[in-house]
CSV table of C-alpha atoms in Angstrom, one decimal:
chain,number,residue,atom,x,y,z
I,1,MET,CA,0.0,0.0,0.0
I,2,SER,CA,1.5,3.3,-1.0
I,3,PRO,CA,1.8,6.0,1.7
I,4,ALA,CA,-1.0,8.5,2.3
I,5,LEU,CA,-0.7,11.9,0.7
I,6,PRO,CA,0.4,14.8,2.9
I,7,ASP,CA,-2.0,17.3,4.4
I,8,GLY,CA,-2.2,20.6,2.6
I,9,GLU,CA,-4.4,23.4,1.5
I,10,PRO,CA,-6.9,23.1,-1.3
I,11,VAL,CA,-5.8,23.7,-4.9
I,12,PRO,CA,-8.1,25.8,-7.1
I,13,PRO,CA,-10.1,23.7,-9.5
I,14,ASP,CA,-8.2,25.1,-12.5
I,15,GLY,CA,-4.9,24.4,-10.9
I,16,SER,CA,-3.8,28.0,-10.9
I,17,LEU,CA,-0.7,29.0,-8.9
I,18,PRO,CA,-0.5,31.6,-6.2
I,19,ALA,CA,-0.1,35.2,-7.5
I,20,TRP,CA,3.3,35.6,-5.9
I,21,VAL,CA,4.8,32.9,-8.1
I,22,ALA,CA,4.2,35.0,-11.2
I,23,ALA,CA,6.7,37.0,-13.3
I,24,GLY,CA,10.2,35.9,-12.6
I,25,GLY,CA,9.7,32.6,-10.8
I,26,ALA,CA,12.2,31.1,-13.2
I,27,ALA,CA,15.0,32.9,-11.4
I,28,VAL,CA,16.7,32.4,-8.1
I,29,ASP,CA,19.2,34.4,-6.2
I,30,GLY,CA,21.8,32.9,-3.9
I,31,GLU,CA,23.5,29.5,-4.0
I,32,GLY,CA,24.1,28.0,-7.3
I,33,ALA,CA,23.6,31.3,-9.2
I,34,SER,CA,26.3,32.4,-11.7
I,35,GLY,CA,25.3,36.0,-11.1
I,36,PRO,CA,22.7,38.0,-9.2
I,37,THR,CA,20.0,36.0,-11.1
I,38,ALA,CA,20.3,32.7,-12.9
I,39,SER,CA,17.7,30.6,-14.7
I,40,ARG,CA,16.3,27.6,-13.0
I,41,GLY,CA,16.0,24.3,-14.8
I,42,PHE,CA,12.6,22.9,-15.6
I,43,GLY,CA,12.0,19.1,-15.5
I,44,VAL,CA,8.9,17.0,-16.2
I,45,TYR,CA,8.2,13.7,-14.3
I,46,LEU,CA,5.7,11.3,-15.9
I,47,HIS,CA,4.3,8.7,-13.5
I,48,VAL,CA,3.1,5.4,-15.0
I,49,PRO,CA,1.3,3.7,-12.2
I,50,PHE,CA,1.1,0.1,-13.6
I,51,CYS,CA,2.9,-3.1,-12.6
I,52,SER,CA,2.4,-6.6,-13.6
I,53,VAL,CA,3.0,-7.8,-10.0
I,54,ARG,CA,3.2,-5.8,-6.8
I,55,CYS,CA,6.6,-6.5,-5.1
I,56,GLY,CA,6.3,-7.1,-1.4
I,57,TYR,CA,8.6,-4.3,-0.4
I,58,CYS,CA,7.1,-1.6,-2.6
I,59,ASP,CA,5.1,1.3,-1.3
I,60,PHE,CA,5.1,3.3,-4.5
I,61,ASN,CA,1.8,4.5,-6.0
I,62,THR,CA,1.4,1.6,-8.3
I,63,TYR,CA,-1.4,-0.8,-9.3
I,64,THR,CA,-1.8,-4.2,-10.9
I,65,ALA,CA,-4.7,-4.8,-13.3
I,66,SER,CA,-6.7,-6.5,-10.5
I,67,GLU,CA,-6.3,-3.5,-8.2
I,68,LEU,CA,-7.4,-0.8,-10.7
I,69,GLY,CA,-11.1,-1.4,-11.1
I,70,GLY,CA,-13.3,0.3,-13.7
I,71,GLY,CA,-12.6,3.8,-15.0
I,72,ALA,CA,-8.8,3.4,-15.5
I,73,SER,CA,-6.8,1.4,-17.9
I,74,GLN,CA,-3.3,1.1,-19.4
I,75,ALA,CA,-4.8,1.5,-22.8
I,76,SER,CA,-6.2,4.9,-22.1
I,77,TYR,CA,-3.5,6.2,-19.8
I,78,ALA,CA,-1.4,8.1,-22.3
I,79,SER,CA,-4.4,10.1,-23.5
I,80,THR,CA,-5.3,10.9,-19.9
I,81,ALA,CA,-1.8,12.1,-19.0
I,82,LEU,CA,-1.7,14.2,-22.1
I,83,ARG,CA,-4.7,16.1,-20.7
I,84,GLU,CA,-2.6,17.0,-17.6
I,85,ILE,CA,0.3,18.1,-19.8
I,86,ASP,CA,-2.1,20.5,-21.6
I,87,LEU,CA,-3.4,21.7,-18.2
I,88,ALA,CA,0.2,22.2,-16.9
I,89,ALA,CA,1.2,24.3,-19.9
I,90,ARG,CA,-1.9,26.5,-19.5
I,91,VAL,CA,-1.3,27.0,-15.7
I,92,LEU,CA,2.3,28.0,-16.1
I,93,ARG,CA,1.5,30.3,-19.0
I,94,ASP,CA,-1.4,31.9,-17.0
I,95,ALA,CA,1.0,32.4,-14.0
I,96,GLY,CA,3.1,34.6,-16.2
I,97,LEU,CA,6.2,32.5,-15.7
I,98,PRO,CA,9.0,32.9,-18.3
I,99,GLU,CA,8.8,30.2,-21.0
I,100,ARG,CA,11.5,27.6,-20.7
I,101,PRO,CA,12.2,24.4,-22.7
I,102,VAL,CA,12.2,21.3,-20.6
I,103,SER,CA,15.7,20.3,-19.6
I,104,THR,CA,15.0,16.8,-18.3
I,105,VAL,CA,12.1,14.3,-18.6
I,106,PHE,CA,11.9,11.2,-16.3
I,107,VAL,CA,9.3,8.5,-16.8
I,108,GLY,CA,8.9,6.5,-13.7
I,109,GLY,CA,6.5,4.1,-12.0
I,110,GLY,CA,5.5,1.4,-11.6
I,111,THR,CA,6.8,-0.1,-14.8
I,112,PRO,CA,6.6,2.5,-17.5
I,113,THR,CA,7.6,0.0,-20.2
I,114,LEU,CA,4.3,-1.9,-19.6
I,115,LEU,CA,2.9,0.8,-21.9
I,116,PRO,CA,3.6,0.3,-25.6
I,117,ALA,CA,6.7,2.3,-26.8
I,118,ASP,CA,4.3,4.2,-29.0
I,119,ASP,CA,2.4,5.5,-25.9
I,120,LEU,CA,5.6,6.6,-24.2
I,121,ALA,CA,6.6,8.3,-27.5
I,122,ARG,CA,3.2,10.1,-27.5
I,123,LEU,CA,3.8,11.4,-23.9
I,124,LEU,CA,7.3,12.7,-24.8
I,125,HIS,CA,5.8,14.4,-27.9
I,126,GLY,CA,3.2,16.0,-25.7
I,127,VAL,CA,5.9,17.4,-23.5
I,128,ARG,CA,7.8,18.7,-26.5
I,129,ASP,CA,4.6,20.3,-28.0
I,130,ALA,CA,3.8,22.0,-24.7
I,131,TRP,CA,7.2,23.5,-23.8
I,132,GLY,CA,9.8,22.4,-26.2
I,133,LEU,CA,12.9,20.3,-25.3
I,134,ALA,CA,16.3,21.8,-24.6
I,135,PRO,CA,18.8,20.8,-27.3
I,136,ASP,CA,20.7,18.6,-24.8
I,137,ALA,CA,17.6,17.4,-22.9
I,138,GLU,CA,18.0,14.2,-20.9
I,139,VAL,CA,15.0,11.9,-21.4
I,140,THR,CA,14.9,8.8,-19.1
I,141,THR,CA,12.5,5.9,-18.7
I,142,GLU,CA,12.6,3.3,-16.0
I,143,ALA,CA,12.2,-0.3,-17.2
I,144,ASN,CA,12.0,-3.8,-15.9
I,145,PRO,CA,14.5,-6.2,-17.6
I,146,ASP,CA,11.6,-8.4,-18.7
I,147,SER,CA,9.5,-5.5,-20.1
I,148,VAL,CA,11.6,-4.5,-23.1
I,149,THR,CA,12.7,-5.9,-26.4
I,150,PRO,CA,15.4,-4.6,-28.9
I,151,GLU,CA,12.5,-3.3,-31.0
I,152,SER,CA,10.8,-1.4,-28.2
I,153,LEU,CA,14.1,0.2,-27.0
I,154,ALA,CA,14.9,1.3,-30.6
I,155,LYS,CA,11.4,2.9,-30.8
I,156,LEU,CA,12.1,4.8,-27.6
I,157,ALA,CA,15.4,6.1,-28.9
I,158,GLU,CA,13.9,7.1,-32.2
I,159,ALA,CA,11.2,9.1,-30.3
I,160,GLY,CA,13.8,11.1,-28.4
I,161,PHE,CA,14.6,9.1,-25.3
I,162,THR,CA,18.2,9.3,-24.3
I,163,ARG,CA,18.5,7.0,-21.3
I,164,VAL,CA,17.0,3.9,-19.6
I,165,SER,CA,17.2,2.9,-16.0
I,166,PHE,CA,16.8,-0.9,-15.5
I,167,GLY,CA,15.5,-2.2,-12.2
I,168,MET,CA,18.1,-5.0,-11.8
I,169,GLN,CA,18.0,-5.0,-8.0
I,170,SER,CA,20.1,-8.2,-7.7
I,171,ALA,CA,21.8,-10.9,-9.7
I,172,VAL,CA,21.0,-13.6,-7.2
I,173,PRO,CA,17.8,-15.7,-7.8
I,174,HIS,CA,16.9,-16.2,-4.2
I,175,VAL,CA,17.3,-12.5,-3.4
I,176,LEU,CA,15.1,-11.6,-6.4
I,177,ALA,CA,12.5,-14.2,-5.2
I,178,THR,CA,12.4,-12.5,-1.7
I,179,LEU,CA,11.9,-9.1,-3.4
I,180,GLU,CA,9.2,-10.8,-5.7
I,181,ARG,CA,11.0,-9.5,-8.8
I,182,THR,CA,9.9,-11.4,-11.9
I,183,HIS,CA,12.9,-11.1,-14.3
I,184,ASP,CA,15.6,-13.7,-15.0
I,185,PRO,CA,19.0,-12.1,-13.8
I,186,ARG,CA,20.7,-13.7,-16.8
I,187,ARG,CA,18.7,-11.3,-19.0
I,188,ILE,CA,20.6,-8.2,-17.7
I,189,PRO,CA,23.6,-8.3,-20.1
I,190,ASP,CA,21.2,-8.7,-23.0
I,191,VAL,CA,19.0,-5.7,-22.1
I,192,VAL,CA,22.0,-3.5,-21.5
I,193,ARG,CA,23.4,-4.4,-24.9
I,194,TRP,CA,20.0,-3.8,-26.6
I,195,ALA,CA,19.7,-0.4,-25.0
I,196,ARG,CA,23.3,0.6,-26.0
I,197,ASP,CA,22.7,-0.7,-29.6
I,198,ALA,CA,19.7,1.6,-29.7
I,199,GLY,CA,22.0,4.5,-28.7
I,200,LEU,CA,20.7,4.9,-25.1
I,201,GLN,CA,22.7,5.6,-22.0
I,202,VAL,CA,22.1,2.9,-19.4
I,203,SER,CA,21.8,2.9,-15.6
I,204,LEU,CA,21.3,-0.2,-13.3
I,205,ASP,CA,19.4,0.1,-10.0
I,206,LEU,CA,20.5,-2.2,-7.2
I,207,ILE,CA,19.1,-2.9,-3.8
I,208,TYR,CA,21.1,-4.2,-0.8
I,209,GLY,CA,20.0,-5.5,2.5
I,210,THR,CA,17.3,-7.8,1.4
I,211,PRO,CA,16.4,-10.4,4.1
I,212,GLY,CA,18.6,-13.5,3.5
I,213,GLU,CA,21.2,-11.7,1.3
I,214,SER,CA,24.8,-12.5,2.2
I,215,LEU,CA,27.8,-10.3,1.6
I,216,ASP,CA,28.8,-12.7,-1.1
I,217,ASP,CA,25.4,-12.4,-2.7
I,218,TRP,CA,25.8,-8.6,-2.8
I,219,ARG,CA,29.3,-8.9,-4.2
I,220,ALA,CA,27.9,-11.1,-7.0
I,221,SER,CA,25.3,-8.5,-7.8
I,222,LEU,CA,27.9,-5.7,-8.0
I,223,ASP,CA,30.2,-7.8,-10.1
I,224,ALA,CA,27.4,-8.7,-12.5
I,225,ALA,CA,26.4,-5.1,-12.9
I,226,LEU,CA,29.9,-4.0,-13.5
I,227,ALA,CA,30.5,-6.8,-16.0
I,228,THR,CA,28.0,-5.1,-18.3
I,229,GLY,CA,30.3,-2.1,-18.5
I,230,VAL,CA,27.4,0.1,-17.4
I,231,ASP,CA,28.2,3.8,-16.8
I,232,HIS,CA,25.8,4.5,-14.0
I,233,VAL,CA,24.7,2.5,-10.9
I,234,SER,CA,22.2,3.4,-8.2
I,235,ALA,CA,22.5,1.3,-5.0
I,236,TYR,CA,19.8,1.7,-2.3
I,237,ALA,CA,19.5,0.1,1.1
I,238,LEU,CA,16.2,-1.8,1.3
I,239,VAL,CA,13.7,0.2,3.5
I,240,VAL,CA,10.7,-1.8,4.6
I,241,GLU,CA,7.8,0.7,4.8
I,242,ALA,CA,4.8,0.2,7.0
I,243,GLY,CA,1.8,-1.2,5.2
I,244,THR,CA,3.8,-3.3,2.8
I,245,LYS,CA,3.6,-7.1,2.5
I,246,MET,CA,7.2,-7.4,3.6
I,247,ALA,CA,6.5,-5.3,6.7
I,248,ALA,CA,3.9,-7.8,7.7
I,249,GLN,CA,6.3,-10.7,7.1
I,250,VAL,CA,8.9,-9.0,9.3
I,251,ARG,CA,6.2,-8.4,12.0
I,252,ARG,CA,5.2,-12.0,11.9
I,253,GLY,CA,8.9,-13.1,12.1
I,254,GLU,CA,8.8,-14.8,8.7
I,255,VAL,CA,11.8,-12.8,7.5
I,256,ALA,CA,14.6,-11.0,9.4
I,257,LEU,CA,16.0,-7.7,8.5
I,258,PRO,CA,19.7,-7.2,8.4
I,259,SER,CA,21.6,-5.2,11.0
I,260,GLU,CA,22.8,-1.7,10.5
I,261,ASP,CA,26.3,-3.0,10.5
I,262,ASP,CA,25.4,-5.4,7.6
I,263,GLN,CA,23.9,-2.5,5.7
I,264,ALA,CA,27.0,-0.4,6.3
I,265,THR,CA,29.4,-3.1,5.2
I,266,LYS,CA,27.4,-3.6,2.0
I,267,TYR,CA,27.5,0.1,1.2
I,268,GLU,CA,31.2,0.2,1.8
I,269,LEU,CA,31.7,-2.7,-0.6
I,270,ALA,CA,29.6,-1.0,-3.2
I,271,ASP,CA,31.6,2.1,-3.0
I,272,GLU,CA,34.9,0.2,-3.1
I,273,LEU,CA,34.0,-1.9,-6.2
I,274,LEU,CA,32.3,0.8,-8.1
I,275,THR,CA,35.1,3.3,-7.5
I,276,ALA,CA,37.7,0.7,-8.5
I,277,ALA,CA,35.7,0.2,-11.7
I,278,GLY,CA,35.9,3.9,-12.5
I,279,LEU,CA,32.5,5.1,-11.2
I,280,THR,CA,32.5,8.0,-8.8
I,281,TRP,CA,29.8,8.8,-6.3
I,282,TYR,CA,28.0,12.1,-7.0
I,283,GLU,CA,25.1,11.5,-4.6
I,284,VAL,CA,25.0,9.2,-1.6
I,285,SER,CA,23.3,6.4,-3.5
I,286,ASN,CA,24.5,7.1,-7.0
I,287,TRP,CA,27.8,6.5,-9.0
I,288,ALA,CA,28.6,7.6,-12.5
I,289,ARG,CA,31.6,7.1,-14.8
I,290,THR,CA,31.7,10.7,-16.0
I,291,ASP,CA,29.8,13.9,-15.3
I,292,ASP,CA,27.8,13.3,-18.5
I,293,ASP,CA,26.7,9.9,-17.1
I,294,ARG,CA,25.0,11.4,-14.1
I,295,CYS,CA,21.2,11.5,-13.9
I,296,ARG,CA,20.5,15.2,-14.4
I,297,HIS,CA,16.9,14.8,-13.6
I,298,ASN,CA,17.6,13.6,-10.1
I,299,LEU,CA,20.3,16.3,-9.7
I,300,ALA,CA,17.6,18.8,-10.5
I,301,TYR,CA,15.5,17.6,-7.6
I,302,TRP,CA,18.5,17.7,-5.2
I,303,ARG,CA,19.5,21.2,-6.3
I,304,GLY,CA,16.0,22.6,-6.1
I,305,ASP,CA,15.0,23.2,-9.7
I,306,ASP,CA,11.4,23.4,-10.8
I,307,TRP,CA,9.4,20.4,-12.1
I,308,TRP,CA,5.9,19.4,-12.9
I,309,GLY,CA,4.8,15.8,-12.0
I,310,ILE,CA,2.3,14.3,-14.4
I,311,GLY,CA,0.2,11.3,-13.2
I,312,PRO,CA,-1.7,10.0,-10.1
I,313,GLY,CA,0.2,10.8,-6.9
I,314,ALA,CA,2.8,12.8,-8.7
I,315,HIS,CA,4.3,15.8,-6.9
I,316,SER,CA,5.3,19.2,-8.5
I,317,TYR,CA,7.3,22.2,-7.4
I,318,VAL,CA,7.8,25.8,-8.6
I,319,ALA,CA,9.9,28.4,-6.9
I,320,ALA,CA,9.0,32.0,-6.3
I,321,PRO,CA,11.0,35.0,-7.5
I,322,GLY,CA,14.2,35.6,-5.5
I,323,ALA,CA,13.7,32.3,-3.6
I,324,LEU,CA,16.3,31.7,-0.8
I,325,ARG,CA,17.9,35.1,-1.0
I,326,ALA,CA,20.9,35.2,1.3
I,327,ASP,CA,19.9,38.3,3.3
I,328,PRO,CA,17.0,37.6,5.7
I,329,SER,CA,16.6,41.3,6.4
I,330,VAL,CA,15.4,41.9,2.8
I,331,SER,CA,11.6,42.3,2.4
I,332,ASP,CA,9.4,41.0,-0.3
I,333,ASP,CA,7.1,43.2,-2.5
I,334,THR,CA,4.4,43.2,0.2
I,335,GLY,CA,6.8,44.5,2.9
I,336,ALA,CA,6.9,41.2,4.7
I,337,SER,CA,10.2,39.8,5.9
I,338,VAL,CA,11.7,37.3,3.6
I,339,GLN,CA,12.0,35.1,6.7
I,340,ASP,CA,8.3,34.7,6.5
I,341,ALA,CA,7.8,35.1,2.8
I,342,ARG,CA,6.8,32.2,0.6
I,343,VAL,CA,9.6,30.8,-1.5
I,344,GLY,CA,7.9,28.1,-3.5
I,345,VAL,CA,4.7,26.0,-3.9
I,346,ARG,CA,4.6,22.2,-3.9
I,347,TRP,CA,1.5,20.3,-4.9
I,348,TRP,CA,0.5,16.7,-5.4
I,349,ASN,CA,-2.1,14.8,-7.4
I,350,VAL,CA,-4.8,12.4,-6.3
I,351,LYS,CA,-3.5,8.9,-6.0
I,352,HIS,CA,-5.9,6.6,-7.7
I,353,PRO,CA,-5.8,6.4,-11.5
I,354,ARG,CA,-9.6,6.2,-11.7
I,355,ARG,CA,-10.1,9.5,-9.8
I,356,TYR,CA,-7.2,11.1,-11.6
I,357,ALA,CA,-8.7,10.2,-15.0
I,358,ALA,CA,-12.2,11.4,-13.9
I,359,LEU,CA,-11.0,14.9,-12.8
I,360,LEU,CA,-9.1,15.5,-16.0
I,361,GLU,CA,-12.0,14.2,-18.1
I,362,ALA,CA,-14.1,16.9,-16.4
I,363,GLY,CA,-11.5,19.6,-17.2
I,364,THR,CA,-10.5,19.9,-13.5
I,365,SER,CA,-7.0,19.9,-12.0
I,366,PRO,CA,-6.1,16.5,-10.5
I,367,ALA,CA,-4.2,18.2,-7.7
I,368,ALA,CA,-5.3,17.0,-4.2
I,369,GLY,CA,-3.5,19.6,-2.1
I,370,ARG,CA,-0.5,21.9,-1.9
I,371,GLU,CA,1.9,23.6,0.6
I,372,LEU,CA,3.4,27.0,0.4
I,373,LEU,CA,7.0,26.9,1.6
I,374,THR,CA,8.4,29.6,3.8
I,375,ARG,CA,12.0,30.8,3.5
I,376,ASP,CA,13.0,28.7,6.5
I,377,GLU,CA,11.3,25.6,5.1
I,378,GLY,CA,13.0,26.1,1.8
I,379,ARG,CA,16.4,26.4,3.4
I,380,LEU,CA,15.8,23.3,5.4
I,381,GLU,CA,15.0,21.3,2.3
I,382,GLN,CA,18.0,22.8,0.5
I,383,ALA,CA,20.2,21.6,3.4
I,384,MET,CA,18.7,18.1,3.6
I,385,LEU,CA,19.1,17.5,-0.1
I,386,GLY,CA,22.2,19.4,-0.9
I,387,VAL,CA,24.4,17.8,1.7
I,388,ARG,CA,23.9,14.4,0.0
I,389,LEU,CA,25.8,15.6,-3.1
I,390,HIS,CA,29.5,15.1,-3.8
I,391,GLU,CA,30.1,18.9,-4.0
I,392,GLY,CA,28.3,19.3,-0.6
I,393,LEU,CA,26.5,22.3,0.7
I,394,GLU,CA,27.5,25.9,1.2
I,395,LEU,CA,27.7,26.5,5.0
I,396,ALA,CA,26.1,29.9,4.4
I,397,VAL,CA,22.8,28.2,3.7
I,398,LEU,CA,22.7,26.8,7.3
I,399,SER,CA,21.3,28.5,10.4
I,400,PRO,CA,23.8,29.7,13.0
I,401,ALA,CA,23.1,26.6,15.0
I,402,GLY,CA,23.7,24.4,12.0
I,403,ARG,CA,27.0,26.1,11.3
I,404,ARG,CA,28.1,25.6,14.9
I,405,ALA,CA,27.4,21.9,14.6
I,406,VAL,CA,29.8,21.5,11.7
I,407,ALA,CA,33.0,21.5,13.9
I,408,GLY,CA,31.6,18.5,15.9
I,409,LEU,CA,30.7,16.6,12.7
I,410,VAL,CA,34.3,17.2,11.4
I,411,ALA,CA,35.7,16.0,14.7
I,412,ASN,CA,33.6,12.8,14.4
I,413,GLY,CA,34.8,12.2,10.9
I,414,LEU,CA,31.4,12.8,9.3
I,415,LEU,CA,32.3,16.0,7.4
I,416,ASP,CA,35.5,16.8,5.5
I,417,GLY,CA,37.6,19.2,7.4
I,418,ARG,CA,39.3,21.0,4.5
I,419,ALA,CA,36.0,21.5,2.8
I,420,ALA,CA,34.5,22.9,5.9
I,421,ILE,CA,37.3,25.4,6.2
I,422,ALA,CA,36.5,26.4,2.5
I,423,GLY,CA,32.9,27.0,3.5
I,424,ARG,CA,31.2,23.7,2.4
I,425,ALA,CA,29.7,20.7,4.2
I,426,VAL,CA,31.0,17.7,2.3
I,427,LEU,CA,30.3,14.1,3.6
I,428,THR,CA,33.2,11.7,4.2
I,429,LEU,CA,32.6,8.0,3.5
I,430,ARG,CA,31.6,7.6,7.2
I,431,GLY,CA,29.4,10.6,6.8
I,432,ARG,CA,27.6,9.0,3.8
I,433,LEU,CA,26.9,6.0,6.1
I,434,LEU,CA,25.4,8.4,8.6
I,435,ALA,CA,23.9,11.0,6.3
I,436,ASP,CA,20.6,11.2,8.3
I,437,THR,CA,22.6,12.0,11.4
I,438,VAL,CA,24.5,14.8,9.6
I,439,VAL,CA,21.2,16.2,8.3
I,440,ARG,CA,19.7,16.2,11.8
I,441,GLU,CA,22.7,18.0,13.3
I,442,ILE,CA,23.0,20.7,10.7
I,443,THR,CA,19.3,21.4,10.4
I,444,ASP,CA,18.3,21.3,14.1
I,445,GLU,CA,15.8,18.5,13.2
């Protein structure tokens, strides 16, 4: 069962943005700017909420055919999502925001490649028609290894996709069985080769810490991923969320979760093997061979760019003019302190595909709620996300209490001392293992 949507204030039926977002919301002052004002990137996330089987550990907003019920279908989904793309283009235009081509598109799920390649191409064409694509736009789709063919991957590349992220998870059959993954691990080299033959960049997603997975199992998965010559790997510790089938199995004592030490050892092994193979970490759970191999869409999230999420349960975010200005004494146009001013708006769609489709069919926004972020909330999020990146976070972003905590984190080996002297919070390897602790210390959370 996917998690409940957050509480929030109502969204107008037409989806319109608050008036203060208008005229200049594409610019941000402060960190990351190359001058007083710099353009923000704009990404589009397309959520495809369908899976052939619900994995026991998964709490994403996904549905199998038996769970959907009437009023929603894979066959009609592309047409439904295109309605939201049209709505999004109208909302951003009516808000008076500067027009920007889309810099990144990410199709996630679920299993996006359960849709025909022609439907995924239609969605990408809809994004291009609404906003245009930047000349170097990154366009990614997630895929299960058993949901693609050489022909479907070639169609995606022809349509403008540039990248595919395969949910490999493990190379060990008993680990895949525990995760309830359906693909044959022997298929991984084939799908990587097919994607590359089509001209697509390739990423492999791995999960460590599955109940019953040994260190040798994890090493075998890393070795198998690296044997494909892949240029990007994501490795995530398994998190068993409340309400999932696996959480119930743990509660009943049917499976045992690994210890924190086991998780740490497996992360260290991943970093060792991936680094030795020429891949460098650029975010706590992500390694790439070169800067060009990094996932720019995810970097846009971590760096606070704007994005519109299309699909049931999808989230969106747009910043206000001058968001996160460095001087808290500056006032906004109403005379209110920037400390209290709103710096951005985040909203989220209704979860169920049937309700999502019905709202769009009626010409109404599918948004379920939204929150208006204050300056302090924006800086908190900037710190929580930015510190996970290889380049770290400017200490100037932190509160005075957060800056005072840095010395102790350096002394404990969690932050790099030289980087701190230079004004940045940069995680050490030990700090990456305890990233949540670092975030709590520097954000007073």
